[in-house]
JSON list of C-alpha atoms in Angstrom, two decimals:
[
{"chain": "A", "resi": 230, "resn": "UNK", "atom": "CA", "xyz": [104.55, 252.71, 74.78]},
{"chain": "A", "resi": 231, "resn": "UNK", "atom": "CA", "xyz": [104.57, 256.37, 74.32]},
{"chain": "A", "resi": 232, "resn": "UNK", "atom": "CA", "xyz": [103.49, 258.72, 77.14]},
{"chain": "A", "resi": 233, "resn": "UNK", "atom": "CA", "xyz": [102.02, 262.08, 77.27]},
{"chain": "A", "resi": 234, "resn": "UNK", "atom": "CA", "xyz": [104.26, 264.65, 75.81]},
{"chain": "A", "resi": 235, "resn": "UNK", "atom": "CA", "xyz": [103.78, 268.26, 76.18]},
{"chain": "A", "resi": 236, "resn": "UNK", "atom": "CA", "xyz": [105.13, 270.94, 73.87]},
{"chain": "A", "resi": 237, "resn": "UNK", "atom": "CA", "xyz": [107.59, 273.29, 74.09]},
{"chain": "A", "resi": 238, "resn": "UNK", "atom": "CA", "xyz": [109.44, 272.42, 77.20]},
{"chain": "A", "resi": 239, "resn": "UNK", "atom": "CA", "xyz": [109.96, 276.03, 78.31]},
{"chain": "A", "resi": 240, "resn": "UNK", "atom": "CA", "xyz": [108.04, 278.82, 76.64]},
{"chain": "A", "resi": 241, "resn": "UNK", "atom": "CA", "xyz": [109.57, 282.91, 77.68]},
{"chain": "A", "resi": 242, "resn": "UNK", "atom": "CA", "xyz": [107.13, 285.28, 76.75]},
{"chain": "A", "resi": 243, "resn": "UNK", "atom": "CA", "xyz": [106.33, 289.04, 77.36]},
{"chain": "A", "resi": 244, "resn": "UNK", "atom": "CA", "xyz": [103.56, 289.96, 79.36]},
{"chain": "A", "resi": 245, "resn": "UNK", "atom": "CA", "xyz": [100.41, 291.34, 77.06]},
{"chain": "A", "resi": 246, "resn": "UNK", "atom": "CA", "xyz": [101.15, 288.39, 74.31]},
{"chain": "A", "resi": 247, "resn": "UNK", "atom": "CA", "xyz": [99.32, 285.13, 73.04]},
{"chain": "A", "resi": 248, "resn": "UNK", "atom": "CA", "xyz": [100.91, 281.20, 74.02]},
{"chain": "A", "resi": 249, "resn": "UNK", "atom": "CA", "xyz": [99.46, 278.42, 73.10]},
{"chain": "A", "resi": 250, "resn": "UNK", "atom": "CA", "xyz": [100.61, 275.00, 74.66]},
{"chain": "A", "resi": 251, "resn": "UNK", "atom": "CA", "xyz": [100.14, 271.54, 73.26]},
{"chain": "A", "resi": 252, "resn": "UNK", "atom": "CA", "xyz": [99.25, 268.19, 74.77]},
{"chain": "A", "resi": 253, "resn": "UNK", "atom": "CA", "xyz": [99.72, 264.87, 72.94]},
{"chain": "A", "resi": 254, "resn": "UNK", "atom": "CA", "xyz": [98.01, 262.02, 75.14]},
{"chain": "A", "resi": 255, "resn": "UNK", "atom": "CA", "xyz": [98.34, 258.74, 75.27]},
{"chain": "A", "resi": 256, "resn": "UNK", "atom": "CA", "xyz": [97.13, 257.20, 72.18]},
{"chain": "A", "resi": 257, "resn": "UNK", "atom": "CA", "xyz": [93.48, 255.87, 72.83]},
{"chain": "A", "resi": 258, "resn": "UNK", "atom": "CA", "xyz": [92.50, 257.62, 75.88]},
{"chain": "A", "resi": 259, "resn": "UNK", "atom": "CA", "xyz": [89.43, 259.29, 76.28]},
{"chain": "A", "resi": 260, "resn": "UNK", "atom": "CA", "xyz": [90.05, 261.56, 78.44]},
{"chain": "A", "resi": 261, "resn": "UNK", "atom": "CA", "xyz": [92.33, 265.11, 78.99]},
{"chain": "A", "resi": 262, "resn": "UNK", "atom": "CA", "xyz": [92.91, 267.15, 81.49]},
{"chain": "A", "resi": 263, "resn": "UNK", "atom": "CA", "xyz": [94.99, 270.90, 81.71]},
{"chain": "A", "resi": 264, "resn": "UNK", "atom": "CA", "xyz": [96.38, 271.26, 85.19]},
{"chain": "A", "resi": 265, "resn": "UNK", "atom": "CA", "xyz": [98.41, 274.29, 86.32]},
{"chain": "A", "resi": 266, "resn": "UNK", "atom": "CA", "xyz": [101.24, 274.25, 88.96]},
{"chain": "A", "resi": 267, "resn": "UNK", "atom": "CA", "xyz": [102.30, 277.51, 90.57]},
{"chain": "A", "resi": 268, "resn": "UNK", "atom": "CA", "xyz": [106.24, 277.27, 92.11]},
{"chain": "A", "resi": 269, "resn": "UNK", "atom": "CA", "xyz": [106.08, 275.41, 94.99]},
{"chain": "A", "resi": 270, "resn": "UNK", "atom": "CA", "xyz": [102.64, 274.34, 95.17]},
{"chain": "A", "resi": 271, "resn": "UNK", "atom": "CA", "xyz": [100.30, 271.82, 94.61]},
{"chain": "A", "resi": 272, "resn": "UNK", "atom": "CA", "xyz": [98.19, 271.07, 90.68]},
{"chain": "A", "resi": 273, "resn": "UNK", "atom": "CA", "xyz": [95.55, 272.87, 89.73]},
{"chain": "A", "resi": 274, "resn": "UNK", "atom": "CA", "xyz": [92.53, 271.78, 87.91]},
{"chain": "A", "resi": 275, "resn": "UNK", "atom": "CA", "xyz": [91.74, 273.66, 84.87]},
{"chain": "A", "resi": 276, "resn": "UNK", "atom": "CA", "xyz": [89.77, 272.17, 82.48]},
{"chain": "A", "resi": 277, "resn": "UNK", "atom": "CA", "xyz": [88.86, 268.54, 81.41]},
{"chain": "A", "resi": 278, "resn": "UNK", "atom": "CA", "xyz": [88.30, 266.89, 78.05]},
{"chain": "A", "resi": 279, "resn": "UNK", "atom": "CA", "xyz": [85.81, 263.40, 77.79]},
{"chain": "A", "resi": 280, "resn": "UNK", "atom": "CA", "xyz": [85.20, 261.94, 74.03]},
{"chain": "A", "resi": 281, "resn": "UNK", "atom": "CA", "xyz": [82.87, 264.31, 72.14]},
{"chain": "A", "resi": 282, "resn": "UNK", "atom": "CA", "xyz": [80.86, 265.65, 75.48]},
{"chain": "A", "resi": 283, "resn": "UNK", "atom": "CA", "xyz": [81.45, 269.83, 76.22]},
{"chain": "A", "resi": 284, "resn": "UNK", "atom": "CA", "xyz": [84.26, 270.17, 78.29]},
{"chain": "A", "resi": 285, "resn": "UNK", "atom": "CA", "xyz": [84.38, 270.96, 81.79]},
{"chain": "A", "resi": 286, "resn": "UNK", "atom": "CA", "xyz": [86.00, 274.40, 82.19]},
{"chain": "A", "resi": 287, "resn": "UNK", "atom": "CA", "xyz": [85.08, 275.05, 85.61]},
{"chain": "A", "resi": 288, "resn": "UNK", "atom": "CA", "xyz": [88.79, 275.49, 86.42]},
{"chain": "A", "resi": 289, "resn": "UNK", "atom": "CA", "xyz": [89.58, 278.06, 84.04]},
{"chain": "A", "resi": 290, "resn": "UNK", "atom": "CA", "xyz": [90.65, 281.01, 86.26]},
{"chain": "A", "resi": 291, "resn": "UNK", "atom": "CA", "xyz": [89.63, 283.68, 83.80]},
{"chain": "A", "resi": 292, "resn": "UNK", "atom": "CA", "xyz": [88.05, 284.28, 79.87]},
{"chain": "A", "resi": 293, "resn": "UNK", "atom": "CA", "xyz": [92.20, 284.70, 79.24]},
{"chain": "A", "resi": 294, "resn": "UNK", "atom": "CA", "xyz": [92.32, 281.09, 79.36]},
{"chain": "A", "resi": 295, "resn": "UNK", "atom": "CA", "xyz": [90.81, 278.71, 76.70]},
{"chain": "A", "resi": 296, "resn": "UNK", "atom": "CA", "xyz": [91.40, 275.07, 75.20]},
{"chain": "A", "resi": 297, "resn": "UNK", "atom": "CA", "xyz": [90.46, 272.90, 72.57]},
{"chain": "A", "resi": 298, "resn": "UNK", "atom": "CA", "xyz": [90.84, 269.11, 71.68]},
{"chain": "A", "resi": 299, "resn": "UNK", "atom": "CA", "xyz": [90.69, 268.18, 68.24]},
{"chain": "A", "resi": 300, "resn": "UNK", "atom": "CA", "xyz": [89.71, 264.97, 66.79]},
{"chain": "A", "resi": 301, "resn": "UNK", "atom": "CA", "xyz": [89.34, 263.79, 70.66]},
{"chain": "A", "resi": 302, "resn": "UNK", "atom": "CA", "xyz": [93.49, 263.70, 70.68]},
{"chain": "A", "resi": 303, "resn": "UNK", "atom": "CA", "xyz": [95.65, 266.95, 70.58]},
{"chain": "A", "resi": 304, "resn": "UNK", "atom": "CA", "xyz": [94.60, 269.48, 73.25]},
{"chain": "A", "resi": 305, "resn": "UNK", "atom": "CA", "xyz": [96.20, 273.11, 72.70]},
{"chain": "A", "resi": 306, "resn": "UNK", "atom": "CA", "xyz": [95.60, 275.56, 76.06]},
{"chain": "A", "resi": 307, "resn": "UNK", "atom": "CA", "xyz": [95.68, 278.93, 74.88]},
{"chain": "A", "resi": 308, "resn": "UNK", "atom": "CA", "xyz": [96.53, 281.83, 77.28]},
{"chain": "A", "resi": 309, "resn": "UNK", "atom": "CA", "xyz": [95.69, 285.27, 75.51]},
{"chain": "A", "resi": 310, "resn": "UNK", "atom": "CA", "xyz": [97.12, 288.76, 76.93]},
{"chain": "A", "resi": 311, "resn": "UNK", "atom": "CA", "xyz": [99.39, 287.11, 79.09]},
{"chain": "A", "resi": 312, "resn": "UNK", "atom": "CA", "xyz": [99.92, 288.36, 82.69]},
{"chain": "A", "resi": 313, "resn": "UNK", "atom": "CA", "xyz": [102.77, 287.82, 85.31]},
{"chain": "A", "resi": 314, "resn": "UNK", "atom": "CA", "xyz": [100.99, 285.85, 87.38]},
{"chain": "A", "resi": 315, "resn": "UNK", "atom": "CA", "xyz": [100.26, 283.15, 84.56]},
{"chain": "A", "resi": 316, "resn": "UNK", "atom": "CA", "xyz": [103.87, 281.98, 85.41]},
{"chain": "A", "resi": 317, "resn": "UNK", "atom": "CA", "xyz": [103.63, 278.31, 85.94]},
{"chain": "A", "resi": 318, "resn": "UNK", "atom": "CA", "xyz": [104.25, 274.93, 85.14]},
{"chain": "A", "resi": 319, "resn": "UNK", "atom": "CA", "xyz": [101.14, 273.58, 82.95]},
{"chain": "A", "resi": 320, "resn": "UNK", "atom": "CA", "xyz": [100.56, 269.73, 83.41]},
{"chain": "A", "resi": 321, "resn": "UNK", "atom": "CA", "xyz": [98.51, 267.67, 81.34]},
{"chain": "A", "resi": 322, "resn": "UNK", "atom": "CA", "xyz": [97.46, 264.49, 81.78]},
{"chain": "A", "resi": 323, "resn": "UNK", "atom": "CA", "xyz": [94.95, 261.46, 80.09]},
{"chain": "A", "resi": 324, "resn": "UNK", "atom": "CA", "xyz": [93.22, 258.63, 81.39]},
{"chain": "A", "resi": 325, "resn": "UNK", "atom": "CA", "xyz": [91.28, 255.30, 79.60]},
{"chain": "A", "resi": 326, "resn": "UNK", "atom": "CA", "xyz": [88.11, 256.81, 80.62]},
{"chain": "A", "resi": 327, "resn": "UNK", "atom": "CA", "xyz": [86.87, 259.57, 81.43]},
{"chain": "A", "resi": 328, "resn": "UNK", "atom": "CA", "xyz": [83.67, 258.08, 83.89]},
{"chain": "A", "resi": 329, "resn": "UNK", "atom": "CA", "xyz": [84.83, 257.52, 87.33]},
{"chain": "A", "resi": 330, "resn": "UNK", "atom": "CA", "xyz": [88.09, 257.01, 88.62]},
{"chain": "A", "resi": 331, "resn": "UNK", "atom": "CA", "xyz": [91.01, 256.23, 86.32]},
{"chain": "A", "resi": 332, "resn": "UNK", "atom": "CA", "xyz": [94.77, 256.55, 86.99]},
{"chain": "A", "resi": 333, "resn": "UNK", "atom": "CA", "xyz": [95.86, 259.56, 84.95]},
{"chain": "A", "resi": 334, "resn": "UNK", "atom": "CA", "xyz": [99.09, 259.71, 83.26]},
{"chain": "A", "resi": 335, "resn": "UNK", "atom": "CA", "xyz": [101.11, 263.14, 83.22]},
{"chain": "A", "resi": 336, "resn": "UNK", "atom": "CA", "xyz": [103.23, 264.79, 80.87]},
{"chain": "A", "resi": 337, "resn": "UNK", "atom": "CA", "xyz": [106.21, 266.43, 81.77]},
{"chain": "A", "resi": 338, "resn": "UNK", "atom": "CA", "xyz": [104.78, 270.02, 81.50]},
{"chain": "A", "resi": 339, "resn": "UNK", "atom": "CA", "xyz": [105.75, 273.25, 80.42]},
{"chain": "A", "resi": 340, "resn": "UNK", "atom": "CA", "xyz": [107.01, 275.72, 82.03]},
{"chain": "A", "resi": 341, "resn": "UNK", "atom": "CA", "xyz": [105.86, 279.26, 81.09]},
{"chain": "A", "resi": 342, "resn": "UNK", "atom": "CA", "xyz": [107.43, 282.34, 82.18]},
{"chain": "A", "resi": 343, "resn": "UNK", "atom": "CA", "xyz": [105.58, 285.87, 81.33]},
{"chain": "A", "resi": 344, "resn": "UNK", "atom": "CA", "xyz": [108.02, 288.74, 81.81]},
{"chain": "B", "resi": 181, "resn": "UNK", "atom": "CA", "xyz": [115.22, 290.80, 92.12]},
{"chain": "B", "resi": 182, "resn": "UNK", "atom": "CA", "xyz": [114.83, 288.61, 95.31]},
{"chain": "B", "resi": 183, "resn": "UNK", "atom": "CA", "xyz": [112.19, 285.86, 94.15]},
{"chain": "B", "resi": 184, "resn": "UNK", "atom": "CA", "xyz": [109.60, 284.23, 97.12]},
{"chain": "B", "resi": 185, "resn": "UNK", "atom": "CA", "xyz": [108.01, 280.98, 96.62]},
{"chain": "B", "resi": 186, "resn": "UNK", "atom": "CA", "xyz": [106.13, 278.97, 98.97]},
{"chain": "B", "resi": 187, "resn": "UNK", "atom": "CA", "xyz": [107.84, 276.68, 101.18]},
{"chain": "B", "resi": 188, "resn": "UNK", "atom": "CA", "xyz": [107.16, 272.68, 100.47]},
{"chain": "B", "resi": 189, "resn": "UNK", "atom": "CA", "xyz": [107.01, 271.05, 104.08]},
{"chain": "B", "resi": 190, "resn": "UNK", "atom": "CA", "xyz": [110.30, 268.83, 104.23]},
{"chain": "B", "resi": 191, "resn": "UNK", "atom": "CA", "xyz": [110.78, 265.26, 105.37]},
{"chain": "B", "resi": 192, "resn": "UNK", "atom": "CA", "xyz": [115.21, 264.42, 105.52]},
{"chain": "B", "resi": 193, "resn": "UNK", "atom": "CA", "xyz": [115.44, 260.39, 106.19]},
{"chain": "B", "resi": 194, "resn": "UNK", "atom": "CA", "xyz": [119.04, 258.41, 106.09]},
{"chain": "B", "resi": 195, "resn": "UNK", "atom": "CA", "xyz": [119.09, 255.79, 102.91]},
{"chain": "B", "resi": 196, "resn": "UNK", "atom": "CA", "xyz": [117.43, 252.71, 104.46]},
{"chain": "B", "resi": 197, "resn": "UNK", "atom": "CA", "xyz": [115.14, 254.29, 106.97]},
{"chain": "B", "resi": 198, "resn": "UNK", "atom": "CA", "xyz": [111.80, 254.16, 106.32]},
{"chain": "B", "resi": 199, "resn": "UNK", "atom": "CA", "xyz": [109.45, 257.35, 105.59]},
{"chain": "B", "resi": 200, "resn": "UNK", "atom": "CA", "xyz": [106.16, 258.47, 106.61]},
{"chain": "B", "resi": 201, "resn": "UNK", "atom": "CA", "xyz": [104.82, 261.16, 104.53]},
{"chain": "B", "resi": 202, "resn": "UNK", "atom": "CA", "xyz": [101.53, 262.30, 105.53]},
{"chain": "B", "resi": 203, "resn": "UNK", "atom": "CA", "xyz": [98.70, 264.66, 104.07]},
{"chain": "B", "resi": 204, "resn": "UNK", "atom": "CA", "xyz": [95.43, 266.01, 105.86]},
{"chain": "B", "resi": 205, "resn": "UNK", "atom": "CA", "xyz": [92.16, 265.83, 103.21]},
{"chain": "B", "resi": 206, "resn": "UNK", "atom": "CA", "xyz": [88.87, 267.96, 103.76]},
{"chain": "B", "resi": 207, "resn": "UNK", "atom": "CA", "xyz": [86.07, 266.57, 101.42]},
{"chain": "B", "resi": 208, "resn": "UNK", "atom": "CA", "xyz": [84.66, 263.62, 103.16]},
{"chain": "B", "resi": 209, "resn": "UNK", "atom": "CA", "xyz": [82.83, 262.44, 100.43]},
{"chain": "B", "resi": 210, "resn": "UNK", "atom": "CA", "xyz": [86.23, 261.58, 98.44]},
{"chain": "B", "resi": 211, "resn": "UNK", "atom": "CA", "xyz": [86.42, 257.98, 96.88]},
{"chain": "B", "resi": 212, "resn": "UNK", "atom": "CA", "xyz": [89.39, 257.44, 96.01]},
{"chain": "B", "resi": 213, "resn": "UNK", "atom": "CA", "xyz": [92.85, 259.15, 97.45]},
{"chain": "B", "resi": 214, "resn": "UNK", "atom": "CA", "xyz": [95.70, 258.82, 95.36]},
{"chain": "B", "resi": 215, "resn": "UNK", "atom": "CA", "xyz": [99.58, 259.20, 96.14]},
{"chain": "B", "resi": 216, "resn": "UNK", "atom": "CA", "xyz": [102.11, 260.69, 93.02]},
{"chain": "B", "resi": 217, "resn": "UNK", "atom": "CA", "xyz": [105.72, 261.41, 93.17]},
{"chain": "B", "resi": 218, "resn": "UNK", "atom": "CA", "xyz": [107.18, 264.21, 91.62]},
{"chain": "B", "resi": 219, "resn": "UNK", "atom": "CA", "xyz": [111.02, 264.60, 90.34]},
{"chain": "B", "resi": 220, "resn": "UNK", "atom": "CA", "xyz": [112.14, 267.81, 89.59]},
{"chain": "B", "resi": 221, "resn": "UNK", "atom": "CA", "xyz": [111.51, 268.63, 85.96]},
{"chain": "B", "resi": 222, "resn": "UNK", "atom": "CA", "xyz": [109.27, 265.43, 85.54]},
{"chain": "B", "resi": 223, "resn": "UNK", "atom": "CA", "xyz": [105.34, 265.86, 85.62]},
{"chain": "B", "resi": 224, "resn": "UNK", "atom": "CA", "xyz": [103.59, 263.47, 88.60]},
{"chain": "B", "resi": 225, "resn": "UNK", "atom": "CA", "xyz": [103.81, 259.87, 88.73]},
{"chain": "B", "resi": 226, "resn": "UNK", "atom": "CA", "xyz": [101.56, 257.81, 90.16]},
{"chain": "B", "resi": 227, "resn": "UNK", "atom": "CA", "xyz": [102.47, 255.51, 92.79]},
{"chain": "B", "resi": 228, "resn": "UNK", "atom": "CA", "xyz": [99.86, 254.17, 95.15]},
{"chain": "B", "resi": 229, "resn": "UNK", "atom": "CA", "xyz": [95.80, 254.74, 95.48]},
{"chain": "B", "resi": 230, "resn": "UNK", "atom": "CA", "xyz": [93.20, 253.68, 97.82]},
{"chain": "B", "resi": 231, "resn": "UNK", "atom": "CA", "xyz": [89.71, 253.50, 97.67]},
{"chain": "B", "resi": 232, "resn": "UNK", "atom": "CA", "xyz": [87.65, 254.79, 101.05]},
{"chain": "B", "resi": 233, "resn": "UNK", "atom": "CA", "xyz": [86.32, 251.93, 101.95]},
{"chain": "B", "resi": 234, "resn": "UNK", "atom": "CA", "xyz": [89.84, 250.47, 103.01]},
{"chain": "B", "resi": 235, "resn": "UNK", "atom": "CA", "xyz": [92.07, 251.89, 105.40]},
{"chain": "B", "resi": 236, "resn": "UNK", "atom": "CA", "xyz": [95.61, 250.13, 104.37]},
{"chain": "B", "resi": 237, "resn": "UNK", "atom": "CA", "xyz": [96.74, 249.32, 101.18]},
{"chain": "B", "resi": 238, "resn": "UNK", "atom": "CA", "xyz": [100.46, 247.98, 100.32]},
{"chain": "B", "resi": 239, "resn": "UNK", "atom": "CA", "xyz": [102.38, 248.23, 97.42]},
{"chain": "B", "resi": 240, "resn": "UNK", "atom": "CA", "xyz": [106.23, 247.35, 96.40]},
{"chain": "B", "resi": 241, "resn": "UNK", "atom": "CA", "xyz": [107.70, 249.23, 98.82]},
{"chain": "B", "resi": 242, "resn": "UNK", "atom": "CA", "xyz": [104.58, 251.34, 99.86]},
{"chain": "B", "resi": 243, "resn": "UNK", "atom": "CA", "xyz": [102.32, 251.40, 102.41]},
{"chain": "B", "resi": 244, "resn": "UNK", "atom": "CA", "xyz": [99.05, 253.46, 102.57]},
{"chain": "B", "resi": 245, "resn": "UNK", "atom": "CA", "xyz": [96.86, 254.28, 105.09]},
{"chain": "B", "resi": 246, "resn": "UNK", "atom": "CA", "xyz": [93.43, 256.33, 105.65]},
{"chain": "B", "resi": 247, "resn": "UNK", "atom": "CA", "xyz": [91.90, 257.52, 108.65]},
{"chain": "B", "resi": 248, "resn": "UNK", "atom": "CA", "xyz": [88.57, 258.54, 107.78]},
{"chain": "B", "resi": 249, "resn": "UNK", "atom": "CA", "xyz": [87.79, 259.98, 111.40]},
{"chain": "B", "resi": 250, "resn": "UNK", "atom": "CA", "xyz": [90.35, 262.36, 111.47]},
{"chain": "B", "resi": 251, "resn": "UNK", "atom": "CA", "xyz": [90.97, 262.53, 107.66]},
{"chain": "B", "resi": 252, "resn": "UNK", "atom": "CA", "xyz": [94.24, 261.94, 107.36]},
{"chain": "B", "resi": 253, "resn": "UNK", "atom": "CA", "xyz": [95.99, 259.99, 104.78]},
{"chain": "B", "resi": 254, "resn": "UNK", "atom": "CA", "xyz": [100.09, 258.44, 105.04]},
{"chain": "B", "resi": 255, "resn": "UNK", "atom": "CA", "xyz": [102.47, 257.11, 102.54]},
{"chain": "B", "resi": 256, "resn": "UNK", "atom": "CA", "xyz": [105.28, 254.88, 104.18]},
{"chain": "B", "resi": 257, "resn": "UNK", "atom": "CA", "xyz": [108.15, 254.19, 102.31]},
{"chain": "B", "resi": 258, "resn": "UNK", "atom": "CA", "xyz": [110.05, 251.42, 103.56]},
{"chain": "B", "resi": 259, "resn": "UNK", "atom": "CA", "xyz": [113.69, 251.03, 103.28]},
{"chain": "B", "resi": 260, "resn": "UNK", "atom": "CA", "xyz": [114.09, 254.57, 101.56]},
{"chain": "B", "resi": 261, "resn": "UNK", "atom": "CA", "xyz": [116.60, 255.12, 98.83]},
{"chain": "B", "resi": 262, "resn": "UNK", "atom": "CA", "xyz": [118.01, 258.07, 97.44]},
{"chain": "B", "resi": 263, "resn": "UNK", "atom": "CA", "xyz": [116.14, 257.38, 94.16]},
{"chain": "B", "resi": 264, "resn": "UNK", "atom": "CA", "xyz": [113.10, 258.33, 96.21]},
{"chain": "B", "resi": 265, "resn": "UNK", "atom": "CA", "xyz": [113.93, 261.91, 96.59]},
{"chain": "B", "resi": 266, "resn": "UNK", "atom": "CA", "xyz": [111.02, 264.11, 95.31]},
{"chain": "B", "resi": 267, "resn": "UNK", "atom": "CA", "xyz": [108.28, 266.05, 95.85]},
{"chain": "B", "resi": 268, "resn": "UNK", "atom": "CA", "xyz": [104.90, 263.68, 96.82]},
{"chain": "B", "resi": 269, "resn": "UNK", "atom": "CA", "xyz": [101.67, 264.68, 96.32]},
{"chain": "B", "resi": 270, "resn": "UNK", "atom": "CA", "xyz": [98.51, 263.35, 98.08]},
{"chain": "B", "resi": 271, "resn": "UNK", "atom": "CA", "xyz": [95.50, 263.79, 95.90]},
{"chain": "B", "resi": 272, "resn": "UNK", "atom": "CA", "xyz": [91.22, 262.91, 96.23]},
{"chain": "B", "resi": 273, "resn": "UNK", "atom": "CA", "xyz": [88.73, 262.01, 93.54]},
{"chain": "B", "resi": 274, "resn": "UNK", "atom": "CA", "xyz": [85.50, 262.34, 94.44]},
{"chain": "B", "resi": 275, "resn": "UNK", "atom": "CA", "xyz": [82.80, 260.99, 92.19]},
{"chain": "B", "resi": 276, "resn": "UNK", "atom": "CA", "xyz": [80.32, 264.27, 92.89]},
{"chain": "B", "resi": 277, "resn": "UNK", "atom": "CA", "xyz": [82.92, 266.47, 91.66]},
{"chain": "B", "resi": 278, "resn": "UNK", "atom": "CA", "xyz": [83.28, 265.54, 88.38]},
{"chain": "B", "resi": 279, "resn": "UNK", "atom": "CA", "xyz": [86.52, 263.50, 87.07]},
{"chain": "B", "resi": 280, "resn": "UNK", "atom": "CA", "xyz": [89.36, 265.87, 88.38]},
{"chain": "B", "resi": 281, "resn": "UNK", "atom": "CA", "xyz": [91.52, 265.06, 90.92]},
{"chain": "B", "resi": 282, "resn": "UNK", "atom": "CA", "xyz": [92.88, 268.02, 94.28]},
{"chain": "B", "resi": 283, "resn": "UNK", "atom": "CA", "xyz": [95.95, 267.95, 94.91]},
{"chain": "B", "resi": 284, "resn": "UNK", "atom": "CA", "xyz": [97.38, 268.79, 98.51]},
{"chain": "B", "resi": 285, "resn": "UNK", "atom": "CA", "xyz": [100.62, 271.22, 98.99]},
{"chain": "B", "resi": 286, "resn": "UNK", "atom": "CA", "xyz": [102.89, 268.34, 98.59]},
{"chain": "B", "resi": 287, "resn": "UNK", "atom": "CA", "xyz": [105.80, 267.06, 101.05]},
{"chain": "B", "resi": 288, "resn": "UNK", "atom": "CA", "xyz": [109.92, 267.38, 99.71]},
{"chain": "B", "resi": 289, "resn": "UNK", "atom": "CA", "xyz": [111.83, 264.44, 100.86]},
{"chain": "B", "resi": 290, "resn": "UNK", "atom": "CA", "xyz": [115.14, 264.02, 100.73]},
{"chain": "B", "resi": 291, "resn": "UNK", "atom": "CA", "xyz": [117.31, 260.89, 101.35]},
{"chain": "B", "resi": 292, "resn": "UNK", "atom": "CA", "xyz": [120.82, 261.33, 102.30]},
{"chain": "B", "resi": 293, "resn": "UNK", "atom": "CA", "xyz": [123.00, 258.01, 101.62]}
]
């Protein structure tokens, strides 16, 4: 069946402007999470999605950052005045459930480049 | 302009040697530790968990094991083939911290054929 996909692929913007990424996860899962890789490093957590309860956005690294999941499917992450430093791969990923441990599936990310 | 990136610790192995990979954990109240392969471009795949109560699980091909005491976690590859070059991850779930998973830095290996 069809895995996460992630949309666009590569995003170039210039620092000070708006992106929004999207998420498509795998179709019945629960749960959604926004991950954010830096070169060379390890994942991030950012924020994570579970049926209609308020997301937890503990991971958010500042009020730049936001996301929303419609209809408990599509997720869109939505960096505002971006900076330099929000240069990264962004991961997302679903999972069955989101109560306790479940394996969660990744898309391929996207990488986003602020000039 | 000159770019600097951290550097991934590096693990080279022959095609058909086997590979340990290891990866130190700090929150001792993790419940599950999970191993994920990454190829370049790709997003993580999963390849291997165990829960804390066990200290050796095996898979096809994989081997992993947990030392609680000294929290330390390996992945053993066995007979490594150059399809297993990537980037692997070790990462913890604990139950307290809600449903995200921590990632460690993450080991490259290469296999040379």
């Amino acid at each position: 069946g069809a895995g996460v996909s992630q949309s666009p692929s590569n995003k170039v913007t210039e620092k000070g402007k708006d992106v929004e990424l999207r998420c498509d996860p795998i179709s019945g899962h629960t749960a959604l999470y926004w991950y954010r890789q830096s070169l060379g490093q390890g994942l991030e957590f950012l924020i994570y999605f579970q049926g209609n309860s308020a997301p937890d956005k503990s991971g958010l690294p500042s009020d730049r950052f936001s996301a929303e999941r419609t209809g408990g499917s599509v997720s869109t992450l939505t960096i505002q005045r971006t900076q330099q430093e929000d240069s990264a791969v962004y991961l997302c990923a679903s999972s069955p459930l989101g109560e306790g441990y479940n394996e969660q599936f990744f898309g391929p990310g996207t990488r986003l480049t602020v000039l | 302009g000159e770019s600097v990136g951290l550097h991934l610790p590096t693990l080279s192995v022959q095609e058909g040697d086997n590979s340990i990979i290891n990866c130190a954990y700090s929150n001792s109240a993790s419940d599950y530790f999970i191993w994920y392969k990454q190829e370049s471009g790709k997003g993580p795949q999963f390849i291997i968990d165990i829960r804390s109560n066990m200290d050796k699980r095996q898979g096809q091909r994989v081997t992993v094991l947990l030392n609680k005491t000294v929290k330390h976690l390996s992945l053993q590859i066995a007979a490594t083939q150059p399809g297993d070059s990537a980037v692997y991850f070790c990462a913890e779930f604990s139950e307290t911290s809600g449903s995200r998973l921590t990632f460690g830095e993450g080991t490259q290996l290469t296999v040379n054929p």
